[in-house]
Tab-separated table of C-alpha atoms in Angstrom:
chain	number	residue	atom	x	y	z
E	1	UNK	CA	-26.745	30.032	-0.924
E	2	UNK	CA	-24.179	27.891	-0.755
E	3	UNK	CA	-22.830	25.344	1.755
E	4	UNK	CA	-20.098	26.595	3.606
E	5	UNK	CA	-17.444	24.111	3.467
E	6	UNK	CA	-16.123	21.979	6.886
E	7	UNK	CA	-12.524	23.385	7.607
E	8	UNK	CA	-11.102	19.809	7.005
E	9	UNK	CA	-12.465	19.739	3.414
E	10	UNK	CA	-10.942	23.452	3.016
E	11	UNK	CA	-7.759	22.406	4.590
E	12	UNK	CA	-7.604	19.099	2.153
E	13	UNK	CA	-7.805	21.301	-1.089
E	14	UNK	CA	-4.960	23.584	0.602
E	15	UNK	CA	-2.853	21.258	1.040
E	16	UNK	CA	-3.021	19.563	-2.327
E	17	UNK	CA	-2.412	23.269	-3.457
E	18	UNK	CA	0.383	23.899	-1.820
E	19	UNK	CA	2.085	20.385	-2.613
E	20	UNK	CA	1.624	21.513	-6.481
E	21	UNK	CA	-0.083	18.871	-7.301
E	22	UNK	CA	-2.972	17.612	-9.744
E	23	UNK	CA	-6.376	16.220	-8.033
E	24	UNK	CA	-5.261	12.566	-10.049
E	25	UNK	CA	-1.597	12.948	-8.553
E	26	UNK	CA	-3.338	13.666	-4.816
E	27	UNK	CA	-5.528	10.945	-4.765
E	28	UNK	CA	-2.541	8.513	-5.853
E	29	UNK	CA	-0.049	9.590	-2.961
E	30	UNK	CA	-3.169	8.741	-0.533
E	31	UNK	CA	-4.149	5.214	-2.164
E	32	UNK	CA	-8.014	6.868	-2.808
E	33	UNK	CA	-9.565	5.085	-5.708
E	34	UNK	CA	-10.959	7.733	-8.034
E	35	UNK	CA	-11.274	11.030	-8.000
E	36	UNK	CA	-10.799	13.860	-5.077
E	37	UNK	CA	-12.934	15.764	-6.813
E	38	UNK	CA	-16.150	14.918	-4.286
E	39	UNK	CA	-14.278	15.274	-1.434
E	40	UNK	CA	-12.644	18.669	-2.186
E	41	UNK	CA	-15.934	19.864	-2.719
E	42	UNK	CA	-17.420	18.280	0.441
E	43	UNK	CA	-20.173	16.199	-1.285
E	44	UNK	CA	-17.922	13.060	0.314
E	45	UNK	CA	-16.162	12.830	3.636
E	46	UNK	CA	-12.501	12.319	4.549
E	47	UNK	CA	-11.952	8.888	5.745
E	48	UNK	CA	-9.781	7.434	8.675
E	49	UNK	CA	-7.689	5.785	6.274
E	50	UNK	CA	-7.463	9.000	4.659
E	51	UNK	CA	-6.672	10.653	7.173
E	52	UNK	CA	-3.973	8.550	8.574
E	53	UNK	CA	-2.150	9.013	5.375
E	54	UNK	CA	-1.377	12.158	5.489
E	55	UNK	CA	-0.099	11.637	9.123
E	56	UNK	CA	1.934	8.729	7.297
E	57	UNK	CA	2.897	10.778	4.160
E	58	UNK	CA	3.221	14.589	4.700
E	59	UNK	CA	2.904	14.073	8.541
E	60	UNK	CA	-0.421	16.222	8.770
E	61	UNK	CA	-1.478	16.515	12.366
E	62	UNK	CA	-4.941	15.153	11.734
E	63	UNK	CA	-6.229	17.981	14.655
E	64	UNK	CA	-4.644	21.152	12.394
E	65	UNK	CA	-6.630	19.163	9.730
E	66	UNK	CA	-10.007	19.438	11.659
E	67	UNK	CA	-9.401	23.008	13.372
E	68	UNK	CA	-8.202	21.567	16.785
E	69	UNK	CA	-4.955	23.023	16.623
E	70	UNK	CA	-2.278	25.578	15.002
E	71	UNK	CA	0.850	22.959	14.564
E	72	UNK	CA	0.228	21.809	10.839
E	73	UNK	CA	3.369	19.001	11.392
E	74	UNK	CA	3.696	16.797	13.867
E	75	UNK	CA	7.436	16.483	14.735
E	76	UNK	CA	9.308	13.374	13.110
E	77	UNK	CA	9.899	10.849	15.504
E	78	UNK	CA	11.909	8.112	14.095
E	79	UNK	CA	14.344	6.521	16.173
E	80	UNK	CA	17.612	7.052	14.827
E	81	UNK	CA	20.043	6.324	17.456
E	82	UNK	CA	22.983	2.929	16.633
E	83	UNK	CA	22.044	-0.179	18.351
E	84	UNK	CA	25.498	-1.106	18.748
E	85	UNK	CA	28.310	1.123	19.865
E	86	UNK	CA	32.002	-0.286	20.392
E	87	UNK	CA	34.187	0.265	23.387
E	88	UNK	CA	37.930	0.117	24.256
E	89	UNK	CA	39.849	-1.448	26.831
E	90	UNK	CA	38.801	1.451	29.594
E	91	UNK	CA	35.072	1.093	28.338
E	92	UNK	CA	35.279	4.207	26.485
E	93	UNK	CA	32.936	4.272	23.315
E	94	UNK	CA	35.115	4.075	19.932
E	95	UNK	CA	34.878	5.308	16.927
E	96	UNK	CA	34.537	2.427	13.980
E	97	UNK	CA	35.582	2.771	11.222
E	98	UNK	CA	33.497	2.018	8.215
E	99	UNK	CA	34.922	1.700	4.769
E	100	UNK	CA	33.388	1.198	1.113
E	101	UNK	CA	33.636	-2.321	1.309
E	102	UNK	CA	32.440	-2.458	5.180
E	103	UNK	CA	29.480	-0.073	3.888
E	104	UNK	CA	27.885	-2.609	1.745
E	105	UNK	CA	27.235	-4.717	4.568
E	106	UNK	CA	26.470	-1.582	7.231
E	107	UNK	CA	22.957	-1.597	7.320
E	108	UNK	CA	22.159	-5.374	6.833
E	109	UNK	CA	24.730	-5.618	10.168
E	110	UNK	CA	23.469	-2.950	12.351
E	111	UNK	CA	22.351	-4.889	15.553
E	112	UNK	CA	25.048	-7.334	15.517
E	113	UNK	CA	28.012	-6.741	17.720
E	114	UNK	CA	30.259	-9.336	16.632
E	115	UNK	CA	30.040	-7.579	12.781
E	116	UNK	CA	31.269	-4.204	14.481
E	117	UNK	CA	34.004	-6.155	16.413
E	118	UNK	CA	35.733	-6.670	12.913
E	119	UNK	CA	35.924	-3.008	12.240
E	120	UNK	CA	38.741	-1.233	13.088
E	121	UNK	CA	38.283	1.742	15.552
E	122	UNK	CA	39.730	4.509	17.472
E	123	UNK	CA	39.055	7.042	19.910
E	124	UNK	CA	39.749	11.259	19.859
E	125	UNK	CA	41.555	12.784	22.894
E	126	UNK	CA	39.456	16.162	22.095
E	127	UNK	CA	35.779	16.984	23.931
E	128	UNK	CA	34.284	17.508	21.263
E	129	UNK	CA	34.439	13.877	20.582
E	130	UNK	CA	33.462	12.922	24.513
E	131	UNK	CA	29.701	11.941	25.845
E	132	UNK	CA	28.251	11.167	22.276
E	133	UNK	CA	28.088	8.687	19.590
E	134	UNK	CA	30.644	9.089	16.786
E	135	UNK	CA	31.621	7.022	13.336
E	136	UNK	CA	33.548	7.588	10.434
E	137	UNK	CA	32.799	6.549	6.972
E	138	UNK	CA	34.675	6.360	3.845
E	139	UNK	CA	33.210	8.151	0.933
E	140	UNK	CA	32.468	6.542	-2.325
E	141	UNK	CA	31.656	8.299	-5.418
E	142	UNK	CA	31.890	12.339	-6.880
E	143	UNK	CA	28.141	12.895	-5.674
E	144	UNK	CA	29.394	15.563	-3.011
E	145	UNK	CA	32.364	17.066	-5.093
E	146	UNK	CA	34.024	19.122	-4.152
E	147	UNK	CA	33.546	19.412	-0.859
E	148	UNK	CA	34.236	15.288	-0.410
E	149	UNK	CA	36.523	13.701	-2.875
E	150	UNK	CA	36.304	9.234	-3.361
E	151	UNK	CA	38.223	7.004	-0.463
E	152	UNK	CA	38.269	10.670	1.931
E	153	UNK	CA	36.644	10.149	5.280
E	154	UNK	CA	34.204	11.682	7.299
E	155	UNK	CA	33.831	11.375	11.140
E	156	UNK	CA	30.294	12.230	12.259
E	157	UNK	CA	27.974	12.474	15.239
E	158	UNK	CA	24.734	10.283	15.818
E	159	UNK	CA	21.705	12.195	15.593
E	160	UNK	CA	18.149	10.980	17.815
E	161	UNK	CA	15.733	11.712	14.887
E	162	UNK	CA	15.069	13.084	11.999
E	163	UNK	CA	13.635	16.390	14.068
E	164	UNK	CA	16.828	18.651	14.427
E	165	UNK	CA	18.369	18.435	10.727
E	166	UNK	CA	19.842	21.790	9.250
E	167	UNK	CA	19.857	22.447	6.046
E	168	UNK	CA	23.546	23.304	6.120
E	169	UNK	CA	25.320	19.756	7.386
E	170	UNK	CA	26.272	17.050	5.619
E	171	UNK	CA	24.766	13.283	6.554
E	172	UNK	CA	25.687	10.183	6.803
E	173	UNK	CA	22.281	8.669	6.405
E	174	UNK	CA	21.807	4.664	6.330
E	175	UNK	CA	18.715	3.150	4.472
E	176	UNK	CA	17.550	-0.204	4.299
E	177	UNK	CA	19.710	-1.600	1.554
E	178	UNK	CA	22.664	1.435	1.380
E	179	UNK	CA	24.757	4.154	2.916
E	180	UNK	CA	24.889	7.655	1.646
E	181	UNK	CA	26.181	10.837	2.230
E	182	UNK	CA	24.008	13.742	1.520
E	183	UNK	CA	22.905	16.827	2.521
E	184	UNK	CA	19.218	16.286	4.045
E	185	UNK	CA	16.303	18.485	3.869
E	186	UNK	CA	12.610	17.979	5.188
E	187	UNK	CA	9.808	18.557	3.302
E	188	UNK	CA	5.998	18.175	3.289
E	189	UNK	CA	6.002	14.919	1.693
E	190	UNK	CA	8.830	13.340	3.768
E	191	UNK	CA	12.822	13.263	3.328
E	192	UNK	CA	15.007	15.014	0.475
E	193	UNK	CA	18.546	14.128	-0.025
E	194	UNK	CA	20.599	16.400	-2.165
E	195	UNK	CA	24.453	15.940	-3.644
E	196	UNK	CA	26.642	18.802	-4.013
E	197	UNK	CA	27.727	17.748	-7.752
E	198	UNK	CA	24.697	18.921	-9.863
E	199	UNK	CA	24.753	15.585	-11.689
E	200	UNK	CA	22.860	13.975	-9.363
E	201	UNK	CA	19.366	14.182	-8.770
E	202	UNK	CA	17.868	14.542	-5.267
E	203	UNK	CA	16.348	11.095	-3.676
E	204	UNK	CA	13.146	11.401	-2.196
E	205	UNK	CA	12.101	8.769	0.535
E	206	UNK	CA	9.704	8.643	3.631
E	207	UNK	CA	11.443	9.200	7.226
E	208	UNK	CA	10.593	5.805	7.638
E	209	UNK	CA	13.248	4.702	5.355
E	210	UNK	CA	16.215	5.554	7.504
E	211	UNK	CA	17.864	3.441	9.904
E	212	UNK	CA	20.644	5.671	11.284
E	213	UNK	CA	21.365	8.789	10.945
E	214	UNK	CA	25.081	10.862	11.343
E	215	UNK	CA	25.765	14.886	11.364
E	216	UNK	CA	29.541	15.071	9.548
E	217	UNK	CA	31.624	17.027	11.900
E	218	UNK	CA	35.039	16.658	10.224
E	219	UNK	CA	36.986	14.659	7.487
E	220	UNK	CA	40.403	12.819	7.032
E	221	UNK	CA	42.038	13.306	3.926
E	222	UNK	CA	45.310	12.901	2.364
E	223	UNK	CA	44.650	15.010	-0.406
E	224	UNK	CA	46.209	18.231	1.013
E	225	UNK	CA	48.644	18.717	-2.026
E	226	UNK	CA	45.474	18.368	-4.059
E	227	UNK	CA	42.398	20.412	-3.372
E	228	UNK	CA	39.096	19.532	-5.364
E	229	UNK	CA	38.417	21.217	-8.141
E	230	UNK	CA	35.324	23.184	-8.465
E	231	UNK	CA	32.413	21.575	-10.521
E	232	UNK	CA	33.084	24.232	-13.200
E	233	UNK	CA	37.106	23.641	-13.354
E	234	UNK	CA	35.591	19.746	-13.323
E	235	UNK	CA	33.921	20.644	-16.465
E	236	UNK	CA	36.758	22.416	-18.337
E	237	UNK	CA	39.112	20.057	-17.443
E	238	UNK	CA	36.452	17.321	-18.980
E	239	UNK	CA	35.864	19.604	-22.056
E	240	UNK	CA	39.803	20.283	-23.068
E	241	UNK	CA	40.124	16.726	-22.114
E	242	UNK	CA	37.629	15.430	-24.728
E	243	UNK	CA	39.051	18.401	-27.408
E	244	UNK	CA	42.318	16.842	-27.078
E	245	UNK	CA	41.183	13.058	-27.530
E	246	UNK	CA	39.346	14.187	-30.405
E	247	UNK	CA	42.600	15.761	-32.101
E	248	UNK	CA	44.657	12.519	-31.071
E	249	UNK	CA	42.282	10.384	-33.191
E	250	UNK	CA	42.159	12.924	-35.888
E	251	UNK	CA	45.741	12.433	-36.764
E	252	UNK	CA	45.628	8.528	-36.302
């Protein structure tokens, strides 16, 4: 008969599984040399360094790995909170402004006050915008078209970690090296950030990769004469666009 596999080796092959991928693609994402082929059929052990990968990775709860416990996930715990936070005269907390060219310096800047004291700022007389951590950002790019058109502006709220995201907001989300706006989606091998306009691909990173984190509440635009088009009218507009350059050059 024979041997009846250790729940850890069973819940290894699962997860590989359920991730879609190959044994060679599995053993990659972990840094194991060689093939997973012994250990998903129990002739070799999991290691701690094995182990603590897929905490690190896919955030595996090492004791839903071993049997010790229901909760697959342990929740994401990255601190996510600014470091620095502007005030006014009264020592109420403003709201800085951050533009495209602020932006490029934004996360290289984000623990030194006297780099936020050159931003301008403001403050909301609504409650909505009391007892919390706000910032608006200018937006850069067609990536979230057309819901957010180039040089609009978003005001959003800080968020503690990575833990409460919803599928259905739009982020602010500073990396290392970058600010984005994206909508933000967790999944079993980290963070996925996806752009309205269909061009764009999704990013994937690790949790670890983001600095600060903002929930977009509410935009300033000036383009109330002139909604965004649709992605489709986009196209067509594109389309008869190129038709009619193609006729002008016919007749030159």
């Amino acid at each position: 008969m024979a041997e009846e596999l250790l729940i850890e080796t069973l819940r290894f092959r699962q997860l590989r599984q359920e991730l879609n991928m190959t044994q060679q693609a599995f053993a990659k994402a972990l840094r194991i040399k060689g093939s997973i082929a012994d250990i998903e059929r129990g002739k070799t052990r999991l290691s701690g360094a094995v182990v603590a990968r897929l905490l690190q990775v896919y955030s595996i709860n090492p004791l839903w790995l071993y049997g010790e416990s229901e909760q697959r996930h342990l929740e994401v715990t990255v601190p996510l909170m600014p470091k620095v936070v502007t005030l006014d005269v009264e020592s109420n907390e403003n709201i800085a402004m951050v533009n495209v060219k602020a932006s490029a310096g934004y996360a290289h800047n984000l623990q030194d006050p006297e780099w936020y004291d050159t931003l301008p700022a403001f403050r909301l007389p609504l409650p909505e915008y009391r007892n919390a951590s706000f910032r608006a950002f200018q937006v850069q790019g067609d990536s979230m078209l057309p819901v957010l058109q180039q040089g609009e502006w978003v005001i959003a709220k800080a968020e503690e970690s990575l833990a409460g995201l919803s599928e259905n907001s739009v982020y602010v989300v500073v990396l290392a090296d970058t600010v984005v706006v994206k909508k933000a989606q967790l999944t079993t091998s980290g963070l996925r950030l996806i752009s309205l306009n269909s061009l764009y691909p999704p990013i994937d990173l690790q949790p670890a990769d983001v600095r600060e984190m903002w929930r977009v509440t509410a935009k300033i635009t000036s383009n109330l004469g002139h909604p965004a088009s649709s992605l489709d009218e986009l196209t067509r507009e594109m389309r008869e666009g190129f038709v009619s350059l193609k006729s002008l050059l016919g007749k030159g």
